[in-house]
Coordinates of C-alpha atoms in Angstrom, one line a residue:
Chain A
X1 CA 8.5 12.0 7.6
X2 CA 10.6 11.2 5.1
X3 CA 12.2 8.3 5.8
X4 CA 12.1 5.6 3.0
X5 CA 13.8 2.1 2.3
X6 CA 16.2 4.1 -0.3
X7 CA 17.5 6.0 2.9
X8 CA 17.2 2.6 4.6
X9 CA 19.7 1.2 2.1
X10 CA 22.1 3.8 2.6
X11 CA 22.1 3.8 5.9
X12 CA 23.1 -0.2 5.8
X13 CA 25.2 0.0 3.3
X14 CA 27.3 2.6 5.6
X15 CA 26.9 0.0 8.6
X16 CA 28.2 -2.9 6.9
X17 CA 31.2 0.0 5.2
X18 CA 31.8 0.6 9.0
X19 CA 32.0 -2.8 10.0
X20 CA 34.4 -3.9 7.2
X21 CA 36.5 -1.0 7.6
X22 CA 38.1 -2.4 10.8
X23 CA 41.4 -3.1 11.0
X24 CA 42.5 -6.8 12.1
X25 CA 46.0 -6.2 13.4
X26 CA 45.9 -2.4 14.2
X27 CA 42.7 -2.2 16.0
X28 CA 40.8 -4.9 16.9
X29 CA 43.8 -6.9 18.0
X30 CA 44.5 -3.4 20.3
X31 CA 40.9 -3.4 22.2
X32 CA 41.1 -7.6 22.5
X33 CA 38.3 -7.9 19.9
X34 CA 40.4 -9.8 17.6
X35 CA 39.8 -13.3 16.0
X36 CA 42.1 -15.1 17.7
X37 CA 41.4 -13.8 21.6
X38 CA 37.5 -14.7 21.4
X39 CA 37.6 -18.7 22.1
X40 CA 36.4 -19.1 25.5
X41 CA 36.9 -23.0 25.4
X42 CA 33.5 -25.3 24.8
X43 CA 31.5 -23.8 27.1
X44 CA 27.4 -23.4 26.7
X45 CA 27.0 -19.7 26.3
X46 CA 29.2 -17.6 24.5
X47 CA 28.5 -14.4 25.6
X48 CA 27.4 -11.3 23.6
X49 CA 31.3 -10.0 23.7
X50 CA 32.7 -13.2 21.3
X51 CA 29.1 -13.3 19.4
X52 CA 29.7 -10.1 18.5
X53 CA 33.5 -10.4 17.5
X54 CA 32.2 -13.5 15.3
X55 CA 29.8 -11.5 13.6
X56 CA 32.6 -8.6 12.8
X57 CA 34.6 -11.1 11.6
X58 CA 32.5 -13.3 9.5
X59 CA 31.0 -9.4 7.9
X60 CA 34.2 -8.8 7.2
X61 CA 35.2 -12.2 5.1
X62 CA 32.0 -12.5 3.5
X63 CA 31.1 -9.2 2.3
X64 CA 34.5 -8.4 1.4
X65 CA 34.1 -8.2 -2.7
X66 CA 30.0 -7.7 -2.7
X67 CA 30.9 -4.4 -1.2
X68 CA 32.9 -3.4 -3.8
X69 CA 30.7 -3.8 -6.2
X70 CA 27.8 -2.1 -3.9
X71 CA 29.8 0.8 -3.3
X72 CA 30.9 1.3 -7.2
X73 CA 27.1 1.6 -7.9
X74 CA 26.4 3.9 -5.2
X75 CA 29.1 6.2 -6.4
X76 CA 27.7 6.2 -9.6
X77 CA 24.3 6.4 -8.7
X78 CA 25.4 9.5 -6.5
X79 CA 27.3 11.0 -8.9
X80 CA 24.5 10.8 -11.5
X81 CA 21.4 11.8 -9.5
X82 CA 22.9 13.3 -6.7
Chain B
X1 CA -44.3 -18.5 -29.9
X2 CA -41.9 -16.1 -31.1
X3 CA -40.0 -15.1 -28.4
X4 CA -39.8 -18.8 -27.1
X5 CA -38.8 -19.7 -30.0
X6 CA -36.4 -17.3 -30.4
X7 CA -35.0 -18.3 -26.8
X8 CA -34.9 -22.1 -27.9
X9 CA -33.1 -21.0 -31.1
X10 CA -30.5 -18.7 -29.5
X11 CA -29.4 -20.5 -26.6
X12 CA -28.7 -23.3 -29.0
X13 CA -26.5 -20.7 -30.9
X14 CA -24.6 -19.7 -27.9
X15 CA -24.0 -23.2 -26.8
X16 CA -22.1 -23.8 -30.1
X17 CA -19.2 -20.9 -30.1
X18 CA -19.6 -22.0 -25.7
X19 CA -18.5 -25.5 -26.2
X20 CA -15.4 -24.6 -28.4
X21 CA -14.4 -22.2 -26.4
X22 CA -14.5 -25.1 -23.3
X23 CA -11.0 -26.8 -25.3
X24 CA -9.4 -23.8 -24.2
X25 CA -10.0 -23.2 -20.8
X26 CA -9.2 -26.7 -19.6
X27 CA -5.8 -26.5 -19.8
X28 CA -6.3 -24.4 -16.6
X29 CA -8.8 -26.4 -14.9
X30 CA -6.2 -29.7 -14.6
X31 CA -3.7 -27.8 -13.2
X32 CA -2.8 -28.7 -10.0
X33 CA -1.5 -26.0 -9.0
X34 CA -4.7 -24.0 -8.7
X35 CA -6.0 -22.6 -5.6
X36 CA -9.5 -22.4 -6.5
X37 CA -12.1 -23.9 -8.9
X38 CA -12.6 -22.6 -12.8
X39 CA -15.8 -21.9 -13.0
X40 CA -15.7 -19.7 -15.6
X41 CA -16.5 -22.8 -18.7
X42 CA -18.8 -24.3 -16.7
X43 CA -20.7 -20.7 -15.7
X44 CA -21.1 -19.4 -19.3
X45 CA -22.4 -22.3 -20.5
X46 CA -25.0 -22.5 -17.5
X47 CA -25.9 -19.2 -18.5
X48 CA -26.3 -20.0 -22.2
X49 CA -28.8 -22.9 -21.6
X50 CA -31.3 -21.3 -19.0
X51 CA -30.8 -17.2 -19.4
X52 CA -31.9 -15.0 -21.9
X53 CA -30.0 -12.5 -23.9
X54 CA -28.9 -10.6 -20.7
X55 CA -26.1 -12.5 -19.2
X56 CA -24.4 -13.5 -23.0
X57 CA -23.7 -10.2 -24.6
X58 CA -20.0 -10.2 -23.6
X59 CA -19.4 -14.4 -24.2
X60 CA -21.3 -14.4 -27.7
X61 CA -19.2 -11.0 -28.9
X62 CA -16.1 -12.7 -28.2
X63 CA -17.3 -16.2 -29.2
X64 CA -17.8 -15.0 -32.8
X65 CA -14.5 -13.2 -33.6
X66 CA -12.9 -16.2 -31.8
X67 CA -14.7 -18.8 -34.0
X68 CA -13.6 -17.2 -36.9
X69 CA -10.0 -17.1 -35.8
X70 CA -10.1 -20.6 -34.7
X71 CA -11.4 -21.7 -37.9
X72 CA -8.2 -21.2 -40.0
X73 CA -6.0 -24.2 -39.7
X74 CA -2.6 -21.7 -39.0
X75 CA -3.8 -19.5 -36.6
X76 CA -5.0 -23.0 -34.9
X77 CA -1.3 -24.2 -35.2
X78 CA 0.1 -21.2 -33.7
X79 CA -2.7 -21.2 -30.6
X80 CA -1.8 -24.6 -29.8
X81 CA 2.0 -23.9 -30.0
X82 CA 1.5 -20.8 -27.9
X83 CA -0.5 -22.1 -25.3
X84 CA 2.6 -25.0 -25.1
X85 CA 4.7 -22.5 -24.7
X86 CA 3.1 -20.9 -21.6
X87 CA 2.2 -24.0 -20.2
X88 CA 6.4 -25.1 -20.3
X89 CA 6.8 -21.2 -18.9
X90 CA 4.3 -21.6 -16.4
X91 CA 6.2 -24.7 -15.3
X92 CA 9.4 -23.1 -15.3
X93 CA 8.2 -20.4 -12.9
X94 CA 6.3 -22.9 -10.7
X95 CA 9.5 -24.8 -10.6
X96 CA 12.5 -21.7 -9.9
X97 CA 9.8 -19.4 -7.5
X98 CA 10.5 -21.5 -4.8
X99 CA 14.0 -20.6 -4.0
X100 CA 13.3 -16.8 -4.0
X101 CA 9.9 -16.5 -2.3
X102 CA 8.9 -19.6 -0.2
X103 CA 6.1 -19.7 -1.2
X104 CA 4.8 -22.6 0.4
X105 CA 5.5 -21.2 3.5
X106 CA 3.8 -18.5 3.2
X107 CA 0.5 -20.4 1.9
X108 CA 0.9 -21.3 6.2
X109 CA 0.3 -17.9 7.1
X110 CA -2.5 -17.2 4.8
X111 CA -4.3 -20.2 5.8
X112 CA -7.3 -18.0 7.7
X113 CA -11.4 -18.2 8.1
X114 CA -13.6 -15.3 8.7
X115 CA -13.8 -16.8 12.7
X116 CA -9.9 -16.9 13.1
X117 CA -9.5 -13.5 12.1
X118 CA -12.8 -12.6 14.4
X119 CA -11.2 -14.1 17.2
X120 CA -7.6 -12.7 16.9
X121 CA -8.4 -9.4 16.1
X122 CA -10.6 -9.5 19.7
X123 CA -7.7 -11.0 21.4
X124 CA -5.5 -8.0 19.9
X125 CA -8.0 -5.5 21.6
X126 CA -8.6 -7.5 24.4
X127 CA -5.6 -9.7 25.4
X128 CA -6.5 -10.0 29.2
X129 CA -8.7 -12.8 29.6
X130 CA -6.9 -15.2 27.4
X131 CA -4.9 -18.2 29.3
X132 CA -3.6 -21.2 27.2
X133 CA -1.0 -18.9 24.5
X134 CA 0.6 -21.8 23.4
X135 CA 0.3 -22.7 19.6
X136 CA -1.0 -26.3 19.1
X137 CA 1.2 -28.7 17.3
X138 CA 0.7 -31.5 15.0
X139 CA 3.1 -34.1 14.3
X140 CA 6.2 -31.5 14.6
X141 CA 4.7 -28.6 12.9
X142 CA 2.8 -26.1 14.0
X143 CA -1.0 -26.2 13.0
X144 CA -2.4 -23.6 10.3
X145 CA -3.8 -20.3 11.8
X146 CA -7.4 -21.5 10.7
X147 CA -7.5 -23.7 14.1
X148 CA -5.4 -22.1 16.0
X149 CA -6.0 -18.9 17.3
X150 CA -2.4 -18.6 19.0
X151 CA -0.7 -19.4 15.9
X152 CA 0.7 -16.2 13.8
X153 CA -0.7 -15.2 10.1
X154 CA 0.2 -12.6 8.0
X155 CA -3.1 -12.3 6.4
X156 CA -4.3 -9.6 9.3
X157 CA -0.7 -7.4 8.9
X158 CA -1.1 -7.4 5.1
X159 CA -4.4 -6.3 5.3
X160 CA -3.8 -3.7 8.3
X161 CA -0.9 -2.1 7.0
X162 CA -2.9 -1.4 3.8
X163 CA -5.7 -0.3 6.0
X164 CA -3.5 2.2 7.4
X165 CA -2.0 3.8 4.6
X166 CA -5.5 4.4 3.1
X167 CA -6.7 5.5 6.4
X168 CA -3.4 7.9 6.4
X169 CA -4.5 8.7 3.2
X170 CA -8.0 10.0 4.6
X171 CA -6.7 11.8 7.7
X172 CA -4.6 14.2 5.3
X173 CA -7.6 14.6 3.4
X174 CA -9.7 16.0 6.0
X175 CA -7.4 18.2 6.7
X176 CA -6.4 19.8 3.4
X177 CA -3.3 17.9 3.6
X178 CA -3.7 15.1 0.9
X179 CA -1.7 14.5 -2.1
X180 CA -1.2 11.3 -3.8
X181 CA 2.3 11.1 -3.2
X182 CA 2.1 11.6 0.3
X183 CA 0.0 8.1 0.0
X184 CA 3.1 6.2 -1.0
X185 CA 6.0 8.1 1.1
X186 CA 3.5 6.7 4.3
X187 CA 3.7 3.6 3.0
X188 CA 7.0 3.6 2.2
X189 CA 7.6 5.0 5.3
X190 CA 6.0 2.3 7.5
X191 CA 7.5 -0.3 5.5
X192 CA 10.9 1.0 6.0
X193 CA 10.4 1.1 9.9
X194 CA 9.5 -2.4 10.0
X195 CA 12.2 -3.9 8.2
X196 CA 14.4 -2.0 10.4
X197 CA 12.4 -3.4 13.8
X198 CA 12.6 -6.8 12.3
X199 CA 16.9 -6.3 11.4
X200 CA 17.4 -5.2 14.8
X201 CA 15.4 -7.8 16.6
X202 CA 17.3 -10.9 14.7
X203 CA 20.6 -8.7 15.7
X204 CA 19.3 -8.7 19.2
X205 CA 18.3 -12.6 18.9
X206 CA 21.7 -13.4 17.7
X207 CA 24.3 -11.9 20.2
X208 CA 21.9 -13.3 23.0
X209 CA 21.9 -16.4 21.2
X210 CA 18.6 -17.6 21.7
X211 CA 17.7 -21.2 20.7
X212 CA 14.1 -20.3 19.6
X213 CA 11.7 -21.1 16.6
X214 CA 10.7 -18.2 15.7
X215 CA 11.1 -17.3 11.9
X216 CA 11.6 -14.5 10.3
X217 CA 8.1 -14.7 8.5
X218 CA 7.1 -15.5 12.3
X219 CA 8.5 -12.1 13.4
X220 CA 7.4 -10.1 10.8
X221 CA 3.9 -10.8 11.3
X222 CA 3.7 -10.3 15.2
X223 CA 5.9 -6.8 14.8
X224 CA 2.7 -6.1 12.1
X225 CA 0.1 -6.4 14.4
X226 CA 0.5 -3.1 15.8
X227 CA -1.1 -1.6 12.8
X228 CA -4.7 -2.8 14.1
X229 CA -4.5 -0.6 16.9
X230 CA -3.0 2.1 14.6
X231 CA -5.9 1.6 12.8
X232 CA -8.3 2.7 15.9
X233 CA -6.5 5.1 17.4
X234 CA -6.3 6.8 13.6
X235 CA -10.1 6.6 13.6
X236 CA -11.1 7.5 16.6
X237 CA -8.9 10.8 16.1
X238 CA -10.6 11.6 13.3
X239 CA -14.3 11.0 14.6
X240 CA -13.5 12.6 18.6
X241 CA -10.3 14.6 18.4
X242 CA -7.0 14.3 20.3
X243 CA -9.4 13.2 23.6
X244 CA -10.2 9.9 21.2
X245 CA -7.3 9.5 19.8
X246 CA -5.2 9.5 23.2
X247 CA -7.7 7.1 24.5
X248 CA -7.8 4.9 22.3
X249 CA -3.9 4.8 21.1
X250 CA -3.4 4.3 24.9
X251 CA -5.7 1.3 25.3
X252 CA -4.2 -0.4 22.2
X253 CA -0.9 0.2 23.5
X254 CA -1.7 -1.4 26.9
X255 CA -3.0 -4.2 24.9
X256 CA 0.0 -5.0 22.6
X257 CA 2.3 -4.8 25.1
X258 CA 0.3 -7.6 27.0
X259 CA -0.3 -9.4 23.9
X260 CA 3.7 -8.9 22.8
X261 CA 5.1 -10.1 26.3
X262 CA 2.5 -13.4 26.4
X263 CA 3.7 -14.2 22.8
X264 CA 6.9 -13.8 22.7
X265 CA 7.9 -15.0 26.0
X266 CA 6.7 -18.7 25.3
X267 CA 8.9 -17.8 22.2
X268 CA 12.3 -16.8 23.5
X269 CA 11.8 -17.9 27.1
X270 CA 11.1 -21.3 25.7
X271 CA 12.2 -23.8 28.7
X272 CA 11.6 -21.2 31.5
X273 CA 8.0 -20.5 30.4
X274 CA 6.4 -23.7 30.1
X275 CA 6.5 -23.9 33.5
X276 CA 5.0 -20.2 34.2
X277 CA 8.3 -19.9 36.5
X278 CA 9.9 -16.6 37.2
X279 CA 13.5 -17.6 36.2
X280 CA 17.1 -16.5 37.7
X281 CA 19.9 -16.7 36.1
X282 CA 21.9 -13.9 34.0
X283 CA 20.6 -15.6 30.5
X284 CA 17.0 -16.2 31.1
X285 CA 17.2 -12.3 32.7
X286 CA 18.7 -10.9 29.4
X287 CA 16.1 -13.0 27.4
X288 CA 13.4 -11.3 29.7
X289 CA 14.9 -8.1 29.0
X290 CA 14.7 -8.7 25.2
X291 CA 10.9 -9.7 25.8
X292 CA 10.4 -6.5 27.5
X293 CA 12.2 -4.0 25.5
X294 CA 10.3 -5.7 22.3
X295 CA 7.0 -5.3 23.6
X296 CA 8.1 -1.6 24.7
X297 CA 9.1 -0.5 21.5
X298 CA 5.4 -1.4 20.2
X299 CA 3.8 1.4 21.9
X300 CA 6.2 3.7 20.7
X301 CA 6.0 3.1 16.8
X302 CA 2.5 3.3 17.7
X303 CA 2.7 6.9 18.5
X304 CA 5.3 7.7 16.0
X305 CA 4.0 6.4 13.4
X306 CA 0.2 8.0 13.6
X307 CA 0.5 10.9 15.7
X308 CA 1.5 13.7 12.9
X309 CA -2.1 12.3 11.5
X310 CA -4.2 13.2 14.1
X311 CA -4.5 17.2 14.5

């Protein structure tokens, strides 16, 4: 079985590529996931729908520029080793 | 008279080059930062005063070069600067390693005795009998695993999961299988599926948003307690066949699974639990549901994770 924390890595680092690829206003606005439609008011429980348009949201502002520089090294580690 | 007096004359040798060496080896013994006792000063000189030749070989072969060296007023400059400089490192390190490893945190977990580990590993095999699973507090934090049985270490996962690469290690052996880099893509392996369990169990916490204690360091050492019964089901393959294997793997699974739900449920099911209550309500049902599909998935890294070992 070859499955490794290298393969691990990759796999993340295409999760979080995912996640940050979403579009604000063509998509997310489109399916109601966008930031701006999730405040149900002060209630107790937020429910897994707006906990889950928080975390898309707050992936895609912090990991905004760390992913650039994640993705340069993959390509060049890819390119290199293959 | 000769050999006694040969004894009385060398010991009194050996004590000289001893006690100069002593200077040295303090620095360590007043650091406070030391988890156990230098007795290595205080050893070679007992041995210098009472045994014969046997036990000083090594110190009076190094004492003599040393004593030279330490005679010449330079090379005595440069060893006291030298050992200032490590001692300022050492300091450094002590000071910075705290905000990448926490590593008084995790002195908690390793905090064990022979009787602990006795007593936890039975309640890992045998989880049935046990009533009162709460962990013990003491003035707002929990009590160290040494007298607590309930409380979670991660000196038995550490020690398991090497257990059962090297145990992987001999079940490819015995059946022509082995080769040492097989050893580390196991481990590596294992690993790998753990810190994917542990990611998608704090996912899992989050979106339900459970209001629980449990740590990370928490999590990762009840997810590594499956590797005990990995362990016996490995080892009982390998003495009986698949008929030990199966029976074992399937007792250990019954048994993590209890273990898992008791654990975890006075964990995440904080409020609901305490009072042994079988709760309504959609949130305390989705926590249950987490409980459950935790504990399930045990069982089933226990047979992924060992079955292409048993043959």
């Amino acid at each position: 079985m070859a499955f490794t924390l290298y393969s691990l890595l990759q796999a993340a680092l295409l999760c979080v590529n995912a996640i940050a690829v979403l579009h604000e206003e063509r998509f997310l606005k489109n399916i109601g996931w966008g930031t701006d439609q999730g405040i149900g008011g002060f209630g107790e429980e937020p429910g897994i729908k707006s906990q889950l348009m928080n975390l898309i949201r707050s992936v895609r502002t912090v990991m905004r520029v760390p992913l650039i520089i994640v993705n340069s090294i993959a390509i060049v580690l890819l390119l290199l080793f293959g | 008279m000769h050999p006694a007096g040969s004894a009385a004359g060398t010991p009194r040798q050996r004590k000289g080059p001893s006690k100069r060496r002593i200077p040295v080896s303090h620095l360590g013994m007043a650091d406070p930062h030391q988890l156990f006792d230098d007795t290595s000063s205080a050893q070679s000189q007992g041995y210098g005063a009472q045994r014969g030749p046997s036990g000083l070989g090594y110190p009076t072969a190094s004492a003599s070069p040393q004593a030279a060296f330490l005679a010449d007023p330079v090379s005595n400059m440069a060893m006291a600067y030298g050992s200032s400089l490590a001692a300022q490192g050492k300091e450094l390190v002590d000071k910075n390693i705290d905000r990448f490893i926490p590593v008084t945190k995790l002195k908690y977990y390793f905090a064990v005795d022979t009787l602990y580990v006795g007593k936890k590993l039975g309640l890992l095999f045998f989880p049935y009998l046990h009533q009162d699973w709460e962990v013990q507090y003491q003035q707002d934090t929990p009590v160290a695993p040494r007298f607590d049985v309930n409380a979670p270490d991660l000196y038995i996962p550490a020690m398991a999961f090497i257990t059962y690469v090297l145990v992987a290690g001999l079940a490819l052996g015995t059946q022509d299988r082995f080769s040492p880099d097989l050893l580390g893509l196991q481990a590596s392996s294992a690993l790998a599926w753990l810190t994917l369990e542990v990611l998608a169990i704090l996912l899992s916490l989050y979106l339900v948003t459970v209001n629980t204690d449990l740590t990370t360091i928490d999590l990762v050492a009840f997810l590594g307690y499956k590797y005990v019964g990995m362990i016996g089901g490995i080892l009982m393959g390998l003495l009986f066949g698949k008929i030990g294997y199966y029976l074992v793997l399937g007792w250990c699974c019954m048994s993590i699974f209890v273990f898992m739900i008791r654990t975890l449920r006075l964990k995440i099911l904080a409020e609901a639990a305490a009072e042994g209550v079988p709760v309504r309500g959609a949130r305390n049902q989705l926590r249950m549901y987490l409980t459950m599909a935790v504990a399930a998935a045990q069982p089933l890294f226990m047979y992924w994770l060992t079955f292409h070992l048993v043959r």
